[in-house]
Short mmCIF file of C-alpha atoms in Angstrom, two decimals:
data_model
loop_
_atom_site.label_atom_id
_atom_site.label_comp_id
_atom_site.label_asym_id
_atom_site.label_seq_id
_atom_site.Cartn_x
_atom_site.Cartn_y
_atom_site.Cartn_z
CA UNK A 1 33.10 -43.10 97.99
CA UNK A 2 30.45 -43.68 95.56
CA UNK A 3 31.28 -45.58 92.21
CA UNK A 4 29.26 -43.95 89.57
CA UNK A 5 27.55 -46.46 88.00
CA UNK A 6 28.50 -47.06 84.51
CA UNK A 7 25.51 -47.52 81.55
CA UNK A 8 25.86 -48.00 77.88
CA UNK A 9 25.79 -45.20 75.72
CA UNK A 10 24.17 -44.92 72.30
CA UNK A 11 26.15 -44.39 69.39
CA UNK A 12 26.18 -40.95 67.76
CA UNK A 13 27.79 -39.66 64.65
CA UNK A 14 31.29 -38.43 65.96
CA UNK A 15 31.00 -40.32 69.46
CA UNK A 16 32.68 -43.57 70.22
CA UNK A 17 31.17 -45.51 72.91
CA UNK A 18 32.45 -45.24 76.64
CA UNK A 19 32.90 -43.09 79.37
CA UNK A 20 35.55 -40.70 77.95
CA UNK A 21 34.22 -37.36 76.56
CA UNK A 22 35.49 -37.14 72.81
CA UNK A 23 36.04 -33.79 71.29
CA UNK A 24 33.88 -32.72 68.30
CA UNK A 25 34.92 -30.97 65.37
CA UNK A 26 32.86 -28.05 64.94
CA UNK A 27 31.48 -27.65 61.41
CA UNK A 28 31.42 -23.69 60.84
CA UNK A 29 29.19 -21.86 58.25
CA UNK A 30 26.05 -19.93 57.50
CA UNK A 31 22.97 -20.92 59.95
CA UNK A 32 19.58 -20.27 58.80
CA UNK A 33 17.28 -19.39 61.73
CA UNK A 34 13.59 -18.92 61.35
CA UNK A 35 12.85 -20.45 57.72
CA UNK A 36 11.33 -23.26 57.24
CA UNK A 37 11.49 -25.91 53.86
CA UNK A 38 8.21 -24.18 52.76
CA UNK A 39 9.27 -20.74 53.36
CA UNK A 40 12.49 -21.30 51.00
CA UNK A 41 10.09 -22.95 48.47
CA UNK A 42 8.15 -19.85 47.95
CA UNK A 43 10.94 -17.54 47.66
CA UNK A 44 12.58 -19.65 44.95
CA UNK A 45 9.33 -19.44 42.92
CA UNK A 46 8.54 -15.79 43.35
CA UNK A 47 12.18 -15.50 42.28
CA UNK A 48 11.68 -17.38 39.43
CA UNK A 49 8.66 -15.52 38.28
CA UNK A 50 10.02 -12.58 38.47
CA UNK A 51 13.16 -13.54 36.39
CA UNK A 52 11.28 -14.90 33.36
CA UNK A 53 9.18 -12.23 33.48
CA UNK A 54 12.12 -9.79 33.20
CA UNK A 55 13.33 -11.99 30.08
CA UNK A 56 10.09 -12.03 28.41
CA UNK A 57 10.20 -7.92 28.71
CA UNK A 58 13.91 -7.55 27.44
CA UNK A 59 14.15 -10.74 24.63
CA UNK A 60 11.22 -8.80 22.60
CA UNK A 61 13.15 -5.54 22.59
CA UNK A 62 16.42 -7.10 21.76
CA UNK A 63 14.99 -9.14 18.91
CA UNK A 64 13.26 -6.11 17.62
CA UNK A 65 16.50 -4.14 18.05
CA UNK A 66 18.15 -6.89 16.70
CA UNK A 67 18.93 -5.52 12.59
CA UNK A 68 17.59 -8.29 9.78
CA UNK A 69 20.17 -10.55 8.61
CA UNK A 70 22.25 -10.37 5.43
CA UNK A 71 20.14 -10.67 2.55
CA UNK A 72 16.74 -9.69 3.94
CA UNK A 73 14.83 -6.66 4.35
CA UNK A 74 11.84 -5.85 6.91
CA UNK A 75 8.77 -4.85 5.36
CA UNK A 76 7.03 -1.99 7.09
CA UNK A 77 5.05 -1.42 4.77
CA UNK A 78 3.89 -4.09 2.68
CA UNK A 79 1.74 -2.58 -0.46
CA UNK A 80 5.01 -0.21 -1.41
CA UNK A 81 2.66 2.68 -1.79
CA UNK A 82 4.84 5.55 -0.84
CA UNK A 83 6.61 8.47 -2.48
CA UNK A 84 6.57 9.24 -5.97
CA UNK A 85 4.74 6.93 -8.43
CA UNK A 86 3.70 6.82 -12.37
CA UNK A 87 2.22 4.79 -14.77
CA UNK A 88 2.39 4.54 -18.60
CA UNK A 89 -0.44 2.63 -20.87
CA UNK A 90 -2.09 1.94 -23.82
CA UNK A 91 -6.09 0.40 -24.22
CA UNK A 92 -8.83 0.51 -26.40
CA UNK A 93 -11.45 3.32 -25.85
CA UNK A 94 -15.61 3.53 -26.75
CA UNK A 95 -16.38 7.16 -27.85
CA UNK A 96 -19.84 8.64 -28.38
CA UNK A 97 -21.18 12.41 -28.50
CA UNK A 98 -24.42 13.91 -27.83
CA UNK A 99 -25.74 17.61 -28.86
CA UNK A 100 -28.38 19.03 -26.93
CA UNK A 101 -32.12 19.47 -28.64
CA UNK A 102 -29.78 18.38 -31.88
CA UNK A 103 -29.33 14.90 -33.93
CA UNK A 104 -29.54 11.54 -32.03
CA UNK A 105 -26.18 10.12 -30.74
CA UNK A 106 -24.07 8.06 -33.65
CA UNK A 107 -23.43 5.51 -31.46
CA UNK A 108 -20.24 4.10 -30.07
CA UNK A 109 -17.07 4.20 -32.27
CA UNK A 110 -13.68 2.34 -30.97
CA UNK A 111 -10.33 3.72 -30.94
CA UNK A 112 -7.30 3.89 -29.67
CA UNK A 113 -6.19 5.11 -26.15
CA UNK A 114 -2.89 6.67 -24.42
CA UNK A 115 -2.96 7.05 -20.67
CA UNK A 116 -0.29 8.67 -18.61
CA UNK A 117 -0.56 9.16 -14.46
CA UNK A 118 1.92 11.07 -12.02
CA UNK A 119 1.92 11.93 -8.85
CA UNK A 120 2.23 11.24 -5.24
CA UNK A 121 1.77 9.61 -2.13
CA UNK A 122 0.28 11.41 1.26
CA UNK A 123 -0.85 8.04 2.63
CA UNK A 124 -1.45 4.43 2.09
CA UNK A 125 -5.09 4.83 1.27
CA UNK A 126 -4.75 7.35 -1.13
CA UNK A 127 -2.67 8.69 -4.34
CA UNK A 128 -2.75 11.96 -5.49
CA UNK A 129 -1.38 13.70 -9.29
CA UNK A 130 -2.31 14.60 -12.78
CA UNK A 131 -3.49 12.42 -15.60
CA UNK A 132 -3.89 12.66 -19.64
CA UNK A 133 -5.75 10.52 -21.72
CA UNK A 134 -5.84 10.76 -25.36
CA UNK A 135 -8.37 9.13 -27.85
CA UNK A 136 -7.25 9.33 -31.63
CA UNK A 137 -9.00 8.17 -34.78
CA UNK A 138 -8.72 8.57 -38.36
CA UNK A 139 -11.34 7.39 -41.27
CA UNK A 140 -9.93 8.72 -44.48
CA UNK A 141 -8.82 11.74 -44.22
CA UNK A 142 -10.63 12.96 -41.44
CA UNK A 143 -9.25 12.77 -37.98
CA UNK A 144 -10.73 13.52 -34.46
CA UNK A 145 -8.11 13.85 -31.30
CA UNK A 146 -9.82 14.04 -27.99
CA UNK A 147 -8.38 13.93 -24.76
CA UNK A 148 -8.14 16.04 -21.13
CA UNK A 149 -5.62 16.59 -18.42
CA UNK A 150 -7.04 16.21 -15.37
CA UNK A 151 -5.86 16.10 -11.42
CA UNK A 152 -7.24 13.08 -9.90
CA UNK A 153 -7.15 10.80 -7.12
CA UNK A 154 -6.64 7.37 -5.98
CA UNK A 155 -8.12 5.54 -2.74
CA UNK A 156 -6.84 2.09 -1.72
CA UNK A 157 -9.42 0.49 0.29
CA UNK A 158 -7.38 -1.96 1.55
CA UNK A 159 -3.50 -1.33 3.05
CA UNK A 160 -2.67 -4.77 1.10
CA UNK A 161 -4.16 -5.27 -1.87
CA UNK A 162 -3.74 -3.49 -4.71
CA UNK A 163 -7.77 -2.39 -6.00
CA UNK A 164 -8.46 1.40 -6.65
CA UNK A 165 -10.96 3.55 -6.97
CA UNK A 166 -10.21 6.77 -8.77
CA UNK A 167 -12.31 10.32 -9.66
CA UNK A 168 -11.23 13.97 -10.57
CA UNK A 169 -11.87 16.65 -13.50
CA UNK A 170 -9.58 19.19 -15.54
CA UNK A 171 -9.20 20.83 -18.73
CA UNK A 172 -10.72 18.68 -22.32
CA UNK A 173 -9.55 19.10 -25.37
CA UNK A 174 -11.52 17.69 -28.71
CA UNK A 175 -9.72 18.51 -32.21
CA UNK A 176 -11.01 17.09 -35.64
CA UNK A 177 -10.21 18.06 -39.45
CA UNK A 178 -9.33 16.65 -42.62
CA UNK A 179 -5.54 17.25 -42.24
CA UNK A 180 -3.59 15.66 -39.32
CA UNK A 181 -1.66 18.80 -38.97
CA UNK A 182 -4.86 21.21 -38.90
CA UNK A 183 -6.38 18.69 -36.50
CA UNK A 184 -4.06 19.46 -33.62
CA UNK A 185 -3.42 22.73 -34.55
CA UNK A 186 -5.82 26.15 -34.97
CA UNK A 187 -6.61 25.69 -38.68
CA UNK A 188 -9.94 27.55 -38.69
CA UNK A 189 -9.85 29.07 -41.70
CA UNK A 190 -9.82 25.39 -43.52
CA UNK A 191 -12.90 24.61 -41.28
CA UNK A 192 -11.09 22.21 -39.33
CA UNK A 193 -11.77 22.79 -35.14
CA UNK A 194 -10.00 22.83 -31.43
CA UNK A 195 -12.65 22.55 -29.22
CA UNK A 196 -11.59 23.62 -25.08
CA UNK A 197 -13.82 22.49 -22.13
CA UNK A 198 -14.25 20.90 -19.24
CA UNK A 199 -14.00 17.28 -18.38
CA UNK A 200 -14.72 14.72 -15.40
CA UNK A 201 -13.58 11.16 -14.85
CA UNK A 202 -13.83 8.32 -12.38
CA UNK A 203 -13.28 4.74 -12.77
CA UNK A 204 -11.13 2.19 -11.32
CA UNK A 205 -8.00 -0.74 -11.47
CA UNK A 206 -6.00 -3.18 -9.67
CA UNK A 207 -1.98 -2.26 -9.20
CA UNK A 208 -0.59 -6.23 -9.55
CA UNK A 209 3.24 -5.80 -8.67
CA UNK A 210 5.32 -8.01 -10.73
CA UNK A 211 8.57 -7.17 -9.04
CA UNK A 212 9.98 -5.18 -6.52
CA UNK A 213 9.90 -1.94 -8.50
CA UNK A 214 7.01 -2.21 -11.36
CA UNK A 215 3.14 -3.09 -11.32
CA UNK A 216 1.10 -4.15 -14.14
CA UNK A 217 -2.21 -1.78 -13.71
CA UNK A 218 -5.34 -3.15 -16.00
CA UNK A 219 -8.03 -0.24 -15.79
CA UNK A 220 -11.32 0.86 -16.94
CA UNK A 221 -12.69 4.65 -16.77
CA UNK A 222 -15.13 6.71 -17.71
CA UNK A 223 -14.54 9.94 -19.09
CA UNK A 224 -17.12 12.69 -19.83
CA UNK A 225 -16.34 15.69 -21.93
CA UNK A 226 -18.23 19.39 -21.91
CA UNK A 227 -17.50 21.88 -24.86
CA UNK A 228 -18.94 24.91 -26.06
CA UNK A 229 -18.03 24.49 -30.08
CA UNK A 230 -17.11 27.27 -32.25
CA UNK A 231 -18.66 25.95 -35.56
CA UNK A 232 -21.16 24.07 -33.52
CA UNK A 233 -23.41 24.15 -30.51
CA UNK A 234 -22.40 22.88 -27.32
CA UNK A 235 -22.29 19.32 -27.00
CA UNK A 236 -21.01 16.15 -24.99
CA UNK A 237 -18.20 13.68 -25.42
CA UNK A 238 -18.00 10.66 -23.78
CA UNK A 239 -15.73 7.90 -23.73
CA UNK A 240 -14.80 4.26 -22.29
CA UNK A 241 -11.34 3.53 -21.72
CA UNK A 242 -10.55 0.01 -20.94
CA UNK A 243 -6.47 -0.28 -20.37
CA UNK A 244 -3.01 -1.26 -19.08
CA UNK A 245 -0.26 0.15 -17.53
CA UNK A 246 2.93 -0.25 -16.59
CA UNK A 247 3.34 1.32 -13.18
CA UNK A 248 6.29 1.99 -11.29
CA UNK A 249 5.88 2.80 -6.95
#
């Protein structure tokens, strides 16, 4: 019979050296077959871009979802032209006349001014409504009212800022007498005369707001006046209005 012949064996994890088979416990669990250390590498990035690309894509629309906290408001639309407005103001106009084929013009005399503007607001570039200005002046005891109402309009060059430009026409009125009651009213038979014609106007301001609700509005216009008088012949009023109002959005 044939010894076998014995050698040395190496060690191993779970082996003890020798002859005699040992039993190995058998580790049990998920085997990957087929992937390689790169191939895992790869997938984990992929994965990861496409996970902060999905949280990019939802953490905009949650923040913008997301209502303003307690004590703040979001501004959509930062010049606060919308809706109704109005302004009120007072200023210091330059009034001259001319008469066709007639004496020369008396030069410029100042006065006075009332301003009042309403209206609305189809877009941010642009205000629409109606607007009277009155011009008074007494020397003695003659007095001379003139004044228009006029629809006009507004365009904001800039969604911003607060600089106008404005233009539009309507009905002029001039009155003038020795009496402050027949001045305004149809006191022909005292010679004092209402004069009714037509008028145009442009000019231009700055809305400054000074809170949330009100704007300080310095102005200048130009305002030219057409009449057809009944004790005289037609002639031209003109008149430089240099302002400020107190405006309200």
């Amino acid at each position: 019979v044939v010894q076998p012949e014995e050698r040395e064996e190496q060690p191993d994890d779970g082996l003890e050296i020798g002859a005699r088979p040992v039993a190995l416990p058998v580790r049990r669990g998920p085997v990957v077959v087929g992937i390689r250390p790169h191939d895992v590498r790869v997938v984990d990035d992929r994965l990861a871009t496409v996970l902060g690309l999905a949280v990019l894509g939802v953490v905009p629309q949650a923040v913008a979802q997301e209502p303003a906290p307690e004590g703040l408001q979001v501004v959509t639309n930062p010049s606060r032209r919308s809706g109704w407005w109005g302004s009120i103001g007072l200023g210091v106009g330059s009034e001259t006349f001319t008469v066709p084929d007639s004496m020369p013009s008396p030069g410029w005399l100042a006065a006075p001014t009332f301003n009042m503007r309403i209206g609305g607001t189809p877009s941010v570039h642009f205000r629409a409504g109606g607007e009277w200005i009155a011009w008074s002046n007494s020397e003695g005891e003659f007095n001379q009212n003139l004044g228009g109402l006029a629809a006009i309009g507004q365009f904001y060059p800039s969604t911003t800022q607060g600089f106008f430009l404005k233009g539009g026409g309507g009905y002029a009125y001039n009155s003038f007498g020795e009496d402050w009651y027949c001045s305004w009213y149809y006191c022909y038979e005292y010679g004092y005369s209402y004069d009714s014609g037509f008028m145009w106007t442009a000019g231009a301001g700055w809305e400054i707001p000074v809170s949330r609700k009100v704007n300080i509005m310095p102005t200048v216009d130009y305002y030219e006046f057409y009449f057809g008088g009944r004790y005289t012949a037609d002639y031209t009023e003109k008149l430089w209005n240099f302002g400020v109002s107190v405006g309200v959005p």
